[in-house]
XYZ file of C-alpha atoms in Angstrom:
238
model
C 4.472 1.782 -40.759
C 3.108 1.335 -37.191
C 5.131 3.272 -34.372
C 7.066 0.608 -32.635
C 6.990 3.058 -29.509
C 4.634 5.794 -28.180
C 6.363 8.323 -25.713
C 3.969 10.080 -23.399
C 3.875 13.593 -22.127
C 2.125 13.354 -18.813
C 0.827 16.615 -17.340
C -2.415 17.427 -19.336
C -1.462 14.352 -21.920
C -2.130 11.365 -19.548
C -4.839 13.173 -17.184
C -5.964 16.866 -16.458
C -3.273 17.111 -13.907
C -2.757 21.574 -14.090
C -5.354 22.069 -12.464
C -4.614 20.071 -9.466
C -0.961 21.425 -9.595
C -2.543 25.262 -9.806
C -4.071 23.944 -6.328
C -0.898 22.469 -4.689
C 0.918 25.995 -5.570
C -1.708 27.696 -3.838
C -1.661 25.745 -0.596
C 2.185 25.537 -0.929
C 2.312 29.832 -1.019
C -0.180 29.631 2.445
C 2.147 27.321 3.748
C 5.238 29.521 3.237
C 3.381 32.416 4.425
C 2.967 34.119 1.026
C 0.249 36.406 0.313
C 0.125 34.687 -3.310
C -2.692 33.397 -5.570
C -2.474 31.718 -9.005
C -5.955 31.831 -10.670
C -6.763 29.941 -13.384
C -6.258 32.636 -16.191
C -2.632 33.779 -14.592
C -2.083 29.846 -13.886
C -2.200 29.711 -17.846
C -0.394 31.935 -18.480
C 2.884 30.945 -16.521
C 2.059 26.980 -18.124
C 4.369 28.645 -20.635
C 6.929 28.007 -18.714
C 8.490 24.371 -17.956
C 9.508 23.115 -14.498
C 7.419 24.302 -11.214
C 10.818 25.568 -9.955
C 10.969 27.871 -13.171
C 7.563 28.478 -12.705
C 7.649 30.189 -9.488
C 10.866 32.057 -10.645
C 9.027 33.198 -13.659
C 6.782 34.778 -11.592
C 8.678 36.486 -9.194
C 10.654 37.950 -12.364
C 7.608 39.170 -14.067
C 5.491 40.486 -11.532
C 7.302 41.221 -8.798
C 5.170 39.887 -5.868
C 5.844 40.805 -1.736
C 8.287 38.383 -0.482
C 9.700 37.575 -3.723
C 13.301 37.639 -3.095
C 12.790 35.743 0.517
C 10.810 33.214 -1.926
C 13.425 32.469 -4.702
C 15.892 31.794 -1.974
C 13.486 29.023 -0.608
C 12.419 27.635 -4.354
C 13.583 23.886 -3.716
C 11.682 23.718 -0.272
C 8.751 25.159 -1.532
C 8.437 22.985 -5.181
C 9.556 20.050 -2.159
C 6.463 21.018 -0.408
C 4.270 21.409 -3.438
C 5.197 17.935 -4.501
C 4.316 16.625 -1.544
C 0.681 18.026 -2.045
C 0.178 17.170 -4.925
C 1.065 13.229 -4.761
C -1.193 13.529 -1.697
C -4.039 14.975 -3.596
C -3.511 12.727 -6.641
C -3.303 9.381 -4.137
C -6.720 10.788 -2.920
C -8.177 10.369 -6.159
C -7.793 13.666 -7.616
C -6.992 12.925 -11.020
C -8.480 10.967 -13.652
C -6.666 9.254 -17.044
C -7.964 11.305 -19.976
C -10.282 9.519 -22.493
C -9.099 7.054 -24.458
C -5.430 6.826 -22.700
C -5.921 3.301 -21.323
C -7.271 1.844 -23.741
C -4.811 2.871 -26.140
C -1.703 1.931 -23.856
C -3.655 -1.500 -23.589
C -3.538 -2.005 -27.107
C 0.340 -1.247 -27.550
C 1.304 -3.262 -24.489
C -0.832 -6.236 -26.165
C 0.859 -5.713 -29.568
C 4.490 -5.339 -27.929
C 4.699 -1.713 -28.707
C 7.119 -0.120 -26.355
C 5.613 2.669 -23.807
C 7.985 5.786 -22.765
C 7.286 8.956 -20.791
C 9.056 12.414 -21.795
C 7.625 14.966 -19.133
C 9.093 17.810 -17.491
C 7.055 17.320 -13.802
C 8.961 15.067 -11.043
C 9.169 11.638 -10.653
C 7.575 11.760 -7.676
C 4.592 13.008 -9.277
C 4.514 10.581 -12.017
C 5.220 7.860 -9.472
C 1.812 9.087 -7.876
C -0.189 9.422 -11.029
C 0.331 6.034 -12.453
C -0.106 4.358 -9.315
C -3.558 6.017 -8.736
C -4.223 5.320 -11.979
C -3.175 1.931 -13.016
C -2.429 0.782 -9.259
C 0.556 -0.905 -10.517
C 4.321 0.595 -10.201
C 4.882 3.378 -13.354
C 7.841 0.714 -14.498
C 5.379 -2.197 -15.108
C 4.133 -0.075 -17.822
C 6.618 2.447 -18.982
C 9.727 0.964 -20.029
C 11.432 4.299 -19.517
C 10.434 7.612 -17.807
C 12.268 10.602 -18.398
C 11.080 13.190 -15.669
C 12.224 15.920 -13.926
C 15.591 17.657 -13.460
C 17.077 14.687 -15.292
C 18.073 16.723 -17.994
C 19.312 20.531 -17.614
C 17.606 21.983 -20.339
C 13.506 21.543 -20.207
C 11.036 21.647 -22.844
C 10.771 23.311 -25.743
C 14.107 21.988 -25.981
C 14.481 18.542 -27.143
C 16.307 17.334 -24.177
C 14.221 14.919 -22.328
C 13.025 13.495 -25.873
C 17.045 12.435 -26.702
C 17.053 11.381 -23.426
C 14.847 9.157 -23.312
C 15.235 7.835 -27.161
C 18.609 7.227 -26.129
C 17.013 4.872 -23.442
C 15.082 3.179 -25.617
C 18.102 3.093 -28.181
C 15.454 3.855 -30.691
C 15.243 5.444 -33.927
C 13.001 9.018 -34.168
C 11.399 7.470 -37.255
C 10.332 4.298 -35.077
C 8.497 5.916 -32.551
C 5.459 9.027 -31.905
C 5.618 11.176 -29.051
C 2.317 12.069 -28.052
C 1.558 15.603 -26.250
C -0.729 18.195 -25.600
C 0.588 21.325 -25.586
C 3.087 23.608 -27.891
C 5.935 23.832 -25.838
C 5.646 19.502 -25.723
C 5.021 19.813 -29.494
C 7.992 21.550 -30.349
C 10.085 19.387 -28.090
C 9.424 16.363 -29.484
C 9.402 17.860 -33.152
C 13.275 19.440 -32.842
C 14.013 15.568 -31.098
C 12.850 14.724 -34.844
C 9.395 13.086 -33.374
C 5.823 12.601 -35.259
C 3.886 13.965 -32.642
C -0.019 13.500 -31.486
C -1.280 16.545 -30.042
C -4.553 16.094 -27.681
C -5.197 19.538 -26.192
C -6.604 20.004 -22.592
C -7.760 22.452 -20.533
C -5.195 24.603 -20.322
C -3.690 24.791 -23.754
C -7.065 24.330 -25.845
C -5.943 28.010 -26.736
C -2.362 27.082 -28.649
C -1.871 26.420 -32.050
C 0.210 23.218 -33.034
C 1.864 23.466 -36.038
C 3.592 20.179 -37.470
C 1.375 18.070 -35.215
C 0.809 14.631 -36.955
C -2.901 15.294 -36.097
C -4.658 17.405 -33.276
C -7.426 15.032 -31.511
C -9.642 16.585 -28.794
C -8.472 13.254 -26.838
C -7.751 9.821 -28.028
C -11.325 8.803 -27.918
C -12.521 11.772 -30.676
C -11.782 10.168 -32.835
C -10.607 6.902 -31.335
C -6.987 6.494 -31.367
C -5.444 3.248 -32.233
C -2.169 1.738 -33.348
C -3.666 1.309 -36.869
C -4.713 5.323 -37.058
C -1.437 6.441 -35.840
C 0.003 4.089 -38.994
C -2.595 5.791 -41.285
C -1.600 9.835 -40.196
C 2.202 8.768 -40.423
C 1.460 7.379 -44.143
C -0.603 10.272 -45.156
C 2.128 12.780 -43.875
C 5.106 13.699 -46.152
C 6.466 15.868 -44.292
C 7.691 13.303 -42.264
């Protein structure tokens, strides 16, 4: 049975957005006047957490940094101000759809497959993405997008997946969540999802188990409607 809808993670799913969000936390910190610096391997690590305004907090918690109480009482300006940097930077050009995304949301919008994004980033930041990327508005493709605060509990927990099957008004066993990191996996998994797992840069370290498959990207091999049918077929534990 072919999915009859594919919801999309974005960050790291549709395009290798972390790093360009490990850049807009940077400028935000010089901004703020914090003597803070996320490299890349400390930028993975806190990826475990969901939510930029978690993120921050996270850090604060577990390290301890100068100015950390004056910065958790300014967290909503300064995830405001990293937005802001980030849509600029992505508007610019800074981000690029991952291989074989298009094509693949081509195919389902040709074959009246319905198109859904799950994601824990902002709307604002989707907003940005899609329009760089398809230079159309995000709801000319995506029949529903479930981002941000929009639900109180982020991933792992299935939240934003209900939400947003509840959209749809969709059955689990009707639809494939695609994703590309654990915490995604495991979100769309306790929703009850078949999930696609395409690591990227930042989670090429994770294990995924109860992925449908795990694809280096959806051209390797390429990803179509009638391979998603085939994986779902050859899985019983689904």
């Amino acid at each position: 049975m072919r999915a009859e809808a594919i919801i999309f993670d974005v960050d790291g799913t549709l395009a290798e957005t972390e790093e360009i969000h490990r850049l807009a936390f940077n400028e935000t910190f010089i901004r703020f006047g914090l003597d803070w610096y996320w490299n890349r391997p400390l930028y993975r690590e806190l990826l475990d957490i969901t939510g930029g305004k978690e993120r921050i907090r996270a850090f604060v918690a577990s390290r301890r940094p100068a100015e950390g109480t004056r910065a958790l009482e300014q967290v909503a300006e300064m995830h405001a101000a990293k937005t802001e940097i980030y849509t600029q930077l992505v508007a610019e050009g800074a981000a690029r759809l991952r291989p074989g995304v298009l094509r693949l949301i081509s195919e389902a919008k040709d074959k009246g497959v319905r198109l859904a994004i799950a994601t824990t980033t902002s709307l604002a930041n989707v907003e940005a993405l899609l329009q760089s990327a398809f230079g159309v508005p995000s709801s000319s493709i995506f029949e529903v997008i479930g981002a941000g605060d929009i639900v109180a509990a982020k991933k792992p927990a299935p939240d934003i997946y209900r939400h947003v099957l509840d959209e749809l008004r969709m059955p689990t066993f009707a639809c494939i969540a695609i994703e590309d990191s654990r915490n995604g996996l495991d979100s769309a998994r306790a929703a009850g999802l078949p999930t696609l797992v395409t690591p990227s840069v930042y989670t090429s370290h994770q294990s995924f188990p109860g992925a449908l498959a795990v694809v280096p990207d959806l051209d390797t091999p390429p990803v179509s409607l009638e391979t998603i049918a085939r994986w779902r077929a050859a899985d019983a534990g689904w």
